[in-house]
C-alpha cells in the first residue's frame, strides 16, 4: 500500500528529518583520520536522544548500532566498531534514521577522509550525489516511479560508474521502509503514477566497478563484488503540488 500523506503529516516527517540533517552536519565536522566509526555512532546517538528522537536503525531487524558506516568497498550497512578507524584517503558512507513522535526520517551522505582522496573517489561521491538530485527532479505529480530510477541510472552510467540493483529506495513515514520500492535503474514511464502526498527515500548506491555486491559473514555489511569503491547518498522527499520537498 502506497500512503498519501497530508501536509500536516509531511510536516511531522520533516521534523524527524531535521534531526537527521542536524546529525549529519555534526558528524561531517568529526570526519578525520584516526576517528573510529564507533565514536561517530556514539555522537550520533547522543544527539538524536538529546533532540527527543529515537535512533531508527538500532535494533531494526537486529542491527546493533545507530549508524551504518560503510568504508571504501562497503556499499551499505557497515557496523560501527571501536577498532575501525578512518584513514587518510578513505571514502565513508554514513546512513542514519530518526523516529520522532512515530514518524521516520532517513538520509545518507558520503564523506571524503583527509587530504589524499583519489580523483576517482571524489568523482564517485559527487556523481552519486548529483544522481540523487537528478532523481529528485523527476518527483513531480503525474510522472511515473520509473522516471526517478531512470534519471539516476542515466547520470551514473554516463560517467562510467554502475548502479547497485540489489538494494533500492523506499517509501518512508510511519515505518522506516514502506511501499513502494524505488529502484535506481530501469526504464522511464513505468510503474505507479507519482501523486501529491507520497514520501519517498531516494538513495542511489553507486559502484566504481561492477554493480554486483555480496554480504559479509556479519550478515549485514554489503561490499562490492570486485573490491572497488562505492558511494551512497540519500534524502527523504515529499511530492507536493509545488514540486519535491526535501525533508532531510
C-alpha positions as semicolon CSV with decimal commas, in nm:
position;residue;x (nm);y (nm);z (nm)
1;X;0,000;0,000;0,000
2;X;0,136;0,341;-0,101
3;X;0,041;0,605;0,156
4;X;-0,052;0,960;0,062
5;X;0,039;1,192;0,348
6;X;-0,139;1,514;0,440
7;X;0,051;1,842;0,464
8;X;0,044;1,810;0,842
9;X;0,185;1,456;0,829
10;X;0,460;1,568;0,593
11;X;0,549;1,838;0,844
12;X;0,587;1,568;1,110
13;X;0,821;1,370;0,886
14;X;1,010;1,694;0,820
15;X;1,061;1,739;1,195
16;X;1,220;1,394;1,217
17;X;1,418;1,472;0,904
18;X;1,560;1,787;1,054
19;X;1,717;1,585;1,334
20;X;1,866;1,357;1,069
21;X;2,007;1,661;0,887
22;X;2,149;1,812;1,205
23;X;2,324;1,488;1,300
24;X;2,476;1,457;0,953
25;X;2,604;1,813;0,978
26;X;2,765;1,745;1,315
27;X;2,922;1,418;1,201
28;X;3,071;1,589;0,897
29;X;3,274;1,809;1,134
30;X;3,422;1,499;1,301
31;X;3,525;1,305;0,990
32;X;3,907;1,282;1,006
33;X;4,186;1,025;1,005
34;X;4,209;0,841;1,336
35;X;3,843;0,872;1,431
36;X;3,671;0,539;1,493
37;X;3,332;0,459;1,347
38;X;3,211;0,376;1,699
39;X;3,296;0,730;1,809
40;X;3,077;0,864;1,528
41;X;2,799;0,628;1,629
42;X;2,804;0,742;1,992
43;X;2,796;1,109;1,894
44;X;2,502;1,046;1,663
45;X;2,302;0,854;1,922
46;X;2,361;1,119;2,188
47;X;2,248;1,398;1,954
48;X;1,936;1,211;1,849
49;X;1,833;1,138;2,207
50;X;1,901;1,496;2,319
51;X;1,668;1,621;2,043
52;X;1,391;1,392;2,168
53;X;1,425;1,138;1,889
54;X;1,498;0,767;1,878
55;X;1,761;0,602;1,655
56;X;1,562;0,427;1,383
57;X;1,826;0,171;1,288
58;X;1,932;0,047;1,633
59;X;1,755;-0,283;1,690
60;X;1,589;-0,277;1,346
61;X;1,584;-0,644;1,243
62;X;1,867;-0,689;1,493
63;X;2,102;-0,417;1,365
64;X;2,331;-0,328;1,658
65;X;2,405;0,040;1,603
66;X;2,264;0,387;1,540
67;X;2,463;0,447;1,220
68;X;2,552;0,243;0,918
69;X;2,918;0,328;0,848
70;X;3,042;0,189;0,516
71;X;3,404;0,246;0,414
72;X;3,558;0,224;0,065
73;X;3,430;-0,100;-0,093
74;X;3,148;-0,128;0,162
75;X;2,821;-0,030;-0,006
76;X;2,576;-0,014;0,286
77;X;2,505;-0,149;0,635
78;X;2,859;-0,136;0,773
79;X;2,861;-0,182;1,151
80;X;3,044;0,079;1,365
81;X;3,342;-0,054;1,558
82;X;3,594;0,079;1,809
83;X;3,871;-0,089;1,607
84;X;3,768;0,054;1,270
85;X;3,938;0,391;1,240
86;X;3,925;0,625;0,943
87;X;4,237;0,663;0,732
88;X;4,355;0,945;0,508
89;X;4,210;0,880;0,164
90;X;3,908;0,679;0,279
91;X;3,555;0,719;0,149
92;X;3,288;0,667;0,417
93;X;2,914;0,646;0,366
94;X;2,704;0,729;0,673
95;X;2,337;0,631;0,677
96;X;2,107;0,720;0,966
97;X;1,742;0,731;1,054
98;X;1,542;0,900;1,330
99;X;1,198;0,836;1,479
100;X;1,022;1,139;1,626
101;X;0,667;1,105;1,753
102;X;0,617;0,789;1,549
103;X;0,740;0,942;1,221
104;X;1,061;0,848;1,042
105;X;1,333;1,045;0,864
106;X;1,614;0,874;0,671
107;X;1,919;1,009;0,484
108;X;2,274;0,911;0,388
109;X;2,587;1,102;0,291
110;X;2,932;1,002;0,170
111;X;3,238;1,180;0,305
112;X;3,598;1,213;0,191
113;X;3,851;1,150;0,468
114;X;4,167;1,358;0,489
115;X;4,355;1,531;0,210
116;X;4,473;1,244;-0,010
117;X;4,148;1,110;-0,153
118;X;4,181;0,975;-0,505
119;X;4,028;1,155;-0,800
120;X;3,803;0,856;-0,873
121;X;3,671;0,858;-0,515
122;X;3,593;1,228;-0,539
123;X;3,416;1,183;-0,871
124;X;3,226;0,879;-0,748
125;X;3,086;1,059;-0,444
126;X;3,000;1,375;-0,637
127;X;2,838;1,188;-0,926
128;X;2,636;0,977;-0,683
129;X;2,513;1,291;-0,507
130;X;2,432;1,454;-0,839
131;X;2,238;1,144;-0,950
132;X;2,026;1,172;-0,635
133;X;1,922;1,522;-0,735
134;X;1,856;1,409;-1,092
135;X;1,611;1,159;-0,945
136;X;1,454;1,418;-0,716
137;X;1,390;1,644;-1,018
138;X;1,156;1,375;-1,151
139;X;0,946;1,368;-0,832
140;X;0,653;1,560;-0,978
141;X;0,283;1,469;-0,967
142;X;0,192;1,285;-1,285
143;X;0,535;1,137;-1,354
144;X;0,599;0,764;-1,311
145;X;0,800;0,594;-1,039
146;X;1,037;0,456;-1,302
147;X;1,128;0,808;-1,412
148;X;1,325;0,852;-1,087
149;X;1,544;0,546;-1,126
150;X;1,592;0,606;-1,497
151;X;1,727;0,956;-1,429
152;X;1,967;0,819;-1,166
153;X;2,093;0,539;-1,389
154;X;2,144;0,761;-1,692
155;X;2,352;1,009;-1,494
156;X;2,565;0,742;-1,327
157;X;2,636;0,524;-1,629
158;X;2,720;0,823;-1,849
159;X;3,009;0,884;-1,608
160;X;3,142;0,529;-1,619
161;X;3,004;0,403;-1,289
162;X;2,736;0,142;-1,209
163;X;2,415;0,143;-1,005
164;X;2,358;-0,124;-0,740
165;X;2,050;-0,335;-0,822
166;X;2,011;-0,544;-0,507
167;X;1,930;-0,253;-0,274
168;X;1,685;0,026;-0,354
169;X;1,500;0,324;-0,212
170;X;1,160;0,308;-0,044
171;X;0,863;0,486;0,096
172;X;0,910;0,634;0,442
173;X;0,668;0,770;0,704
174;X;0,515;0,567;0,984
175;X;0,771;0,294;0,918
176;X;1,133;0,302;0,805
177;X;1,056;0,103;0,493
178;X;0,716;0,145;0,327
179;X;0,584;0,086;-0,023
180;X;0,682;0,147;-0,292
181;X;1,033;0,023;-0,355
182;X;1,223;0,282;-0,559
183;X;1,483;0,130;-0,789
184;X;1,778;0,342;-0,901
185;X;1,767;0,193;-1,250
186;X;1,525;0,086;-1,519
187;X;1,314;0,236;-1,797
188;X;1,128;0,566;-1,772
189;X;0,750;0,579;-1,798
190;X;0,691;0,264;-1,595
191;X;0,546;0,198;-1,252
192;X;0,283;0,375;-1,041
193;X;0,192;0,734;-1,116
194;X;0,355;0,979;-0,873
195;X;0,097;1,162;-0,663
196;X;0,096;1,452;-0,423
197;X;0,147;1,325;-0,068
198;X;0,389;1,042;-0,150
199;X;0,703;1,046;0,067
200;X;0,998;0,854;-0,073
201;X;1,355;0,789;0,036
202;X;1,568;0,805;-0,279
203;X;1,912;0,651;-0,225
204;X;2,150;0,580;-0,511
205;X;2,423;0,332;-0,423
206;X;2,685;0,364;-0,694
207;X;2,994;0,150;-0,754
208;X;3,322;0,230;-0,923
209;X;3,323;-0,109;-1,099
210;X;3,059;-0,381;-1,124
211;X;2,713;-0,324;-0,978
212;X;2,724;-0,671;-0,822
213;X;2,758;-0,697;-0,444
214;X;2,792;-0,958;-0,169
215;X;2,717;-0,969;0,204
216;X;2,994;-1,036;0,457
217;X;2,982;-1,301;0,729
218;X;2,844;-1,048;0,981
219;X;2,521;-1,080;0,773
220;X;2,494;-0,700;0,744
221;X;2,786;-0,539;0,565
222;X;2,736;-0,523;0,188
223;X;3,052;-0,489;-0,022
224;X;3,125;-0,457;-0,392
225;X;3,188;-0,792;-0,560
226;X;3,511;-0,667;-0,717
227;X;3,651;-0,479;-0,416
228;X;3,624;-0,139;-0,584
229;X;3,481;0,174;-0,424
230;X;3,116;0,254;-0,355
231;X;2,927;0,573;-0,259
232;X;2,580;0,630;-0,111
233;X;2,363;0,942;-0,095
234;X;2,001;0,960;0,024
235;X;1,725;1,204;0,110
236;X;1,363;1,163;0,223
237;X;1,143;1,370;-0,010
238;X;0,774;1,456;-0,026
239;X;0,593;1,502;-0,356
240;X;0,389;1,824;-0,341
241;X;0,189;2,030;-0,587
242;X;0,473;2,283;-0,583
243;X;0,743;2,026;-0,656
244;X;0,961;1,794;-0,449
245;X;1,019;1,894;-0,085
246;X;1,340;1,756;0,063
247;X;1,268;1,667;0,426
248;X;1,621;1,572;0,538
